[in-house]
Structures are given as C-alpha cells and as structure tokens.
Coordinates of N, CA, C and O in Angstrom, one line a residue:
M1 N 0.8 -1.3 0.1 CA -0.1 0.1 -0.2 C 1.0 1.5 0.0 O 1.9 1.2 0.9
L2 N 0.6 2.1 -0.8 CA 1.2 3.6 -0.8 C 0.4 4.5 -0.4 O -0.9 4.6 -0.8
S3 N 0.8 5.6 0.4 CA 0.1 6.8 0.8 C 0.5 7.8 -0.1 O -0.3 9.0 -0.3
R4 N 1.7 8.1 -0.5 CA 2.1 9.1 -1.3 C 3.4 9.0 -1.8 O 4.2 8.0 -1.4
G5 N 3.9 9.9 -2.8 CA 5.3 9.5 -3.6 C 5.1 9.3 -4.9 O 3.9 9.1 -5.5
T6 N 6.2 8.7 -5.4 CA 5.9 8.4 -6.8 C 6.6 6.7 -6.8 O 7.6 6.3 -6.2
V7 N 6.2 6.1 -7.5 CA 6.6 4.5 -7.9 C 7.0 4.4 -9.4 O 6.3 5.1 -10.3
Y8 N 8.3 4.0 -9.7 CA 8.7 3.5 -10.9 C 8.7 2.2 -10.9 O 9.2 1.5 -10.0
A9 N 8.3 1.5 -12.2 CA 8.7 0.1 -12.2 C 9.1 -0.1 -13.6 O 8.7 0.5 -14.7
N10 N 9.9 -1.2 -13.8 CA 10.3 -1.5 -15.1 C 10.0 -3.1 -15.2 O 10.1 -3.7 -14.3
L11 N 9.7 -3.5 -16.3 CA 9.4 -4.8 -16.7 C 10.2 -5.4 -17.8 O 10.1 -4.7 -18.9
N12 N 10.9 -6.3 -17.6 CA 12.0 -6.7 -18.7 C 11.6 -8.2 -18.9 O 11.2 -9.1 -17.9
M13 N 11.2 -8.4 -20.2 CA 10.5 -9.9 -20.4 C 11.7 -10.7 -21.6 O 12.3 -9.8 -22.4
K14 N 11.8 -11.7 -21.4 CA 12.7 -12.3 -22.4 C 11.9 -13.9 -22.7 O 11.4 -14.5 -22.1
R15 N 11.9 -13.8 -24.2 CA 11.2 -15.1 -24.5 C 11.8 -16.4 -24.3 O 13.1 -16.2 -24.7
A16 N 11.4 -17.6 -23.7 CA 12.3 -18.5 -23.7 C 12.3 -19.3 -25.4 O 11.4 -19.1 -26.1
N17 N 13.4 -20.0 -25.4 CA 13.7 -20.6 -26.8 C 13.5 -19.7 -27.9 O 13.2 -20.0 -28.9
A18 N 14.0 -18.5 -27.9 CA 14.0 -17.4 -28.8 C 15.3 -17.3 -29.3 O 16.1 -16.3 -28.3
A19 N 15.7 -17.7 -30.4 CA 17.2 -17.1 -30.8 C 17.2 -15.9 -31.7 O 16.5 -15.8 -32.7
S20 N 17.7 -15.1 -31.2 CA 17.9 -13.7 -32.0 C 18.9 -14.1 -33.2 O 19.9 -14.9 -33.1
A21 N 18.7 -13.3 -34.3 CA 19.7 -13.5 -35.5 C 20.4 -12.2 -35.5 O 20.0 -11.2 -35.3
V22 N 21.6 -12.2 -36.2 CA 22.3 -10.9 -36.4 C 22.6 -10.7 -37.6 O 22.6 -11.7 -38.7
R23 N 22.1 -9.5 -38.1 CA 22.0 -9.2 -39.6 C 22.7 -7.9 -39.6 O 22.9 -6.9 -39.2
V24 N 23.6 -7.9 -41.0 CA 24.3 -6.5 -41.5 C 23.2 -5.8 -42.2 O 22.6 -6.2 -43.0
N25 N 23.1 -4.7 -41.7 CA 22.6 -3.4 -42.5 C 23.3 -3.0 -43.5 O 24.5 -2.4 -43.4
E26 N 23.1 -3.7 -44.8 CA 23.9 -3.3 -46.0 C 23.9 -1.8 -46.4 O 24.8 -1.3 -47.0
D27 N 22.8 -1.3 -46.2 CA 22.7 0.1 -46.6 C 23.7 1.1 -45.6 O 24.6 2.0 -46.2
V28 N 23.5 0.8 -44.6 CA 24.4 1.5 -43.3 C 25.9 1.1 -43.7 O 27.0 2.1 -43.9
L29 N 26.3 0.0 -44.0 CA 27.5 -0.6 -44.2 C 28.1 0.0 -45.4 O 29.3 0.7 -45.7
A30 N 27.4 0.2 -46.6 CA 27.6 0.8 -47.8 C 27.9 2.3 -47.9 O 28.9 2.8 -48.3
S31 N 27.2 3.0 -47.0 CA 27.4 4.4 -46.7 C 28.6 4.6 -46.0 O 29.4 5.6 -46.4
V32 N 29.0 3.8 -45.1 CA 30.3 4.1 -44.1 C 31.4 3.7 -45.0 O 32.3 4.5 -45.0
V33 N 31.4 2.7 -46.1 CA 32.5 2.3 -46.9 C 32.7 3.5 -47.9 O 33.8 3.9 -48.2
R34 N 31.6 4.1 -48.5 CA 31.7 5.2 -49.4 C 32.3 6.5 -48.7 O 33.1 7.0 -49.2
V35 N 31.9 6.8 -47.6 CA 32.6 7.8 -46.7 C 33.9 7.6 -46.5 O 34.9 8.4 -46.9
A36 N 34.3 6.2 -46.1 CA 35.7 6.0 -45.8 C 36.7 6.1 -47.2 O 37.7 6.6 -47.4
S37 N 35.9 5.5 -48.2 CA 36.6 5.7 -49.7 C 36.9 7.0 -50.1 O 38.1 7.8 -50.4
M38 N 35.8 8.3 -49.9 CA 35.9 9.7 -50.2 C 37.2 10.3 -49.3 O 37.8 11.0 -49.7
L39 N 37.1 9.7 -47.8 CA 38.3 10.3 -47.2 C 39.6 9.6 -47.3 O 40.8 10.3 -46.8
A40 N 40.0 8.5 -48.0 CA 40.9 7.8 -48.1 C 42.2 8.7 -48.6 O 43.2 8.7 -48.0
G41 N 41.8 9.6 -49.6 CA 42.8 10.4 -50.2 C 42.8 11.9 -49.6 O 44.0 12.6 -50.0
K42 N 42.1 12.2 -48.7 CA 42.2 13.3 -47.9 C 42.9 13.5 -46.6 O 43.4 14.4 -46.1
I43 N 43.1 12.2 -46.2 CA 43.5 12.2 -44.5 C 44.6 10.8 -44.8 O 44.5 10.0 -45.5
D44 N 45.7 11.1 -43.8 CA 46.7 10.0 -43.6 C 46.1 9.2 -42.7 O 46.3 9.3 -41.5
A45 N 45.5 7.9 -43.1 CA 45.0 7.0 -42.1 C 44.8 5.6 -42.6 O 44.9 5.5 -44.0
V46 N 44.9 4.6 -41.8 CA 44.9 3.4 -42.6 C 43.2 2.8 -43.0 O 42.6 3.6 -42.5
A47 N 43.2 2.2 -43.7 CA 42.2 1.4 -44.1 C 41.3 1.1 -43.1 O 41.8 0.3 -42.4
P48 N 39.9 1.2 -43.0 CA 39.2 0.6 -42.1 C 39.0 -1.1 -42.1 O 39.3 -1.5 -43.2
S49 N 39.1 -1.4 -40.9 CA 39.1 -3.0 -40.7 C 37.7 -3.6 -40.6 O 36.7 -2.8 -40.5
V50 N 37.5 -4.7 -41.1 CA 36.0 -5.4 -41.0 C 35.7 -5.4 -39.7 O 34.5 -4.9 -39.3
D51 N 36.3 -5.5 -38.7 CA 36.1 -5.5 -37.3 C 35.5 -4.2 -36.9 O 34.8 -3.8 -36.2
G52 N 36.3 -3.1 -37.2 CA 36.2 -1.6 -37.1 C 34.7 -1.1 -37.8 O 33.8 -0.5 -37.2
L53 N 34.6 -1.8 -39.1 CA 33.4 -1.5 -39.7 C 32.2 -1.9 -39.0 O 31.0 -1.1 -38.7
L54 N 32.2 -3.2 -38.5 CA 31.1 -3.8 -37.9 C 30.8 -3.3 -36.6 O 29.7 -3.4 -36.2
A55 N 31.7 -2.6 -35.9 CA 31.6 -1.8 -34.7 C 30.9 -0.6 -34.6 O 30.4 -0.1 -33.8
I56 N 30.7 -0.1 -35.8 CA 30.1 1.2 -36.0 C 28.6 0.9 -35.6 O 27.8 0.0 -36.2
K57 N 28.0 1.9 -35.0 CA 26.6 1.6 -34.7 C 25.5 1.7 -35.9 O 25.8 2.6 -36.8
G58 N 24.6 0.6 -35.7 CA 23.8 0.6 -37.0 C 24.0 -0.3 -38.2 O 23.3 -0.8 -38.9
V59 N 25.2 -0.8 -38.1 CA 25.8 -1.5 -39.0 C 25.4 -3.3 -38.6 O 24.9 -4.0 -39.7
I60 N 25.4 -3.4 -37.7 CA 24.9 -4.7 -37.4 C 23.7 -4.4 -36.4 O 23.6 -3.7 -35.4
E61 N 22.7 -5.3 -36.6 CA 21.4 -5.3 -36.2 C 21.0 -6.6 -35.5 O 21.4 -7.7 -36.0
I62 N 20.6 -6.7 -34.4 CA 19.8 -7.9 -33.6 C 18.5 -8.0 -34.0 O 17.7 -7.0 -33.5
V63 N 18.2 -9.2 -34.8 CA 16.8 -9.3 -35.2 C 16.0 -10.3 -34.3 O 16.5 -11.5 -34.1
E64 N 15.1 -9.9 -33.5 CA 14.2 -10.6 -32.7 C 13.3 -11.6 -33.5 O 12.8 -11.0 -34.5
P65 N 13.2 -13.0 -33.2 CA 12.0 -13.5 -34.1 C 10.7 -12.9 -33.8 O 10.5 -12.6 -32.7
E66 N 9.9 -13.2 -34.6 CA 8.4 -12.5 -34.4 C 7.7 -13.6 -33.7 O 8.1 -14.7 -33.8
S67 N 6.9 -13.0 -32.9 CA 6.0 -13.9 -31.9 C 4.6 -14.3 -32.7 O 4.5 -13.6 -33.5
D68 N 4.3 -15.5 -32.2 CA 3.1 -15.9 -32.8 C 1.8 -15.7 -31.9 O 2.1 -15.1 -30.6
E69 N 0.9 -15.8 -32.3 CA -0.7 -15.4 -31.6 C -0.7 -16.2 -30.2 O -1.0 -15.8 -29.1
A70 N -0.1 -17.3 -30.4 CA -0.2 -18.5 -29.1 C 0.6 -17.8 -28.0 O 0.4 -17.8 -26.9
E71 N 1.9 -17.2 -28.5 CA 2.9 -16.9 -27.5 C 2.4 -15.7 -26.8 O 2.5 -15.3 -25.6
D72 N 1.8 -14.8 -27.7 CA 1.2 -13.6 -27.2 C 0.1 -13.7 -26.4 O 0.0 -13.1 -25.2
K73 N -0.8 -14.8 -26.4 CA -2.0 -15.1 -25.5 C -1.5 -15.4 -24.1 O -1.9 -15.2 -23.1
A74 N -0.2 -16.4 -24.3 CA 0.4 -16.9 -22.9 C 1.1 -15.9 -22.4 O 1.0 -15.7 -21.0
A75 N 1.8 -15.1 -22.9 CA 2.3 -13.7 -22.2 C 1.6 -13.0 -21.6 O 1.6 -12.6 -20.3
M76 N 0.4 -12.6 -22.3 CA -0.8 -12.0 -21.7 C -1.4 -12.5 -20.5 O -1.7 -12.0 -19.2
A77 N -1.5 -13.8 -20.3 CA -2.1 -14.6 -19.3 C -1.3 -14.6 -18.1 O -1.6 -14.7 -17.0
A78 N 0.1 -14.9 -18.4 CA 1.1 -14.7 -17.2 C 1.4 -13.6 -16.6 O 1.6 -13.5 -15.5
G79 N 1.0 -12.4 -17.6 CA 1.2 -11.1 -17.0 C 0.0 -10.7 -16.2 O 0.0 -9.5 -15.7
S80 N -1.1 -11.3 -16.2 CA -2.3 -10.8 -15.9 C -2.6 -10.8 -14.3 O -3.5 -10.4 -13.6
G81 N -1.7 -11.5 -13.7 CA -1.6 -11.6 -12.1 C -1.4 -10.4 -11.4 O -0.8 -9.6 -12.0
S82 N -1.8 -10.3 -10.3 CA -1.8 -9.2 -9.5 C -0.5 -9.1 -8.6 O 0.0 -10.0 -8.5
L83 N -0.1 -7.9 -8.7 CA 1.2 -7.6 -7.8 C 1.1 -7.7 -6.1 O 0.1 -7.1 -5.7

C-alpha cells in the first residue's frame, strides 16, 4: 500500500527458446564504406578493418524472432496476475 510519493517500475521480458539473429544492415555499411573511400585521399590514415566497420552503430542489427498469436496470449495470461 502506498500513501504518497512516486513509484517507478520496469518490466523486462525474455522469450524462452527464442534465438535472435544477427543481420548486417547493408545500406548503412555501404554508406560507411563510401565515406571511408572519399576520405582515403584526404587524410593520412589506415583503411578501416572489417571489425572496425562492424563496430559502427547501426551496421550490425539484432533481429528478434517474431512472436506468434499463441505466444502473445500466453504472455498476456502470465502477466495478468496481480502484484
């Protein structure tokens, strides 16, 4: 029971047996490589490495598998309990 103040709550859910996939965002990678190529003649630097390119935000994406209706209903039923 609360009488005054503020309550913050976070809920983190993780699907069991759900394997995420890693995907390369080809558009972002192509843009980064294009910019690196343009800068190659203008600055004195080594060419970017593959691991360096993949470390750039947005190049690698983690894709969560899509849920199905049965999973959604089960999650809703499990979350409907009272605190």
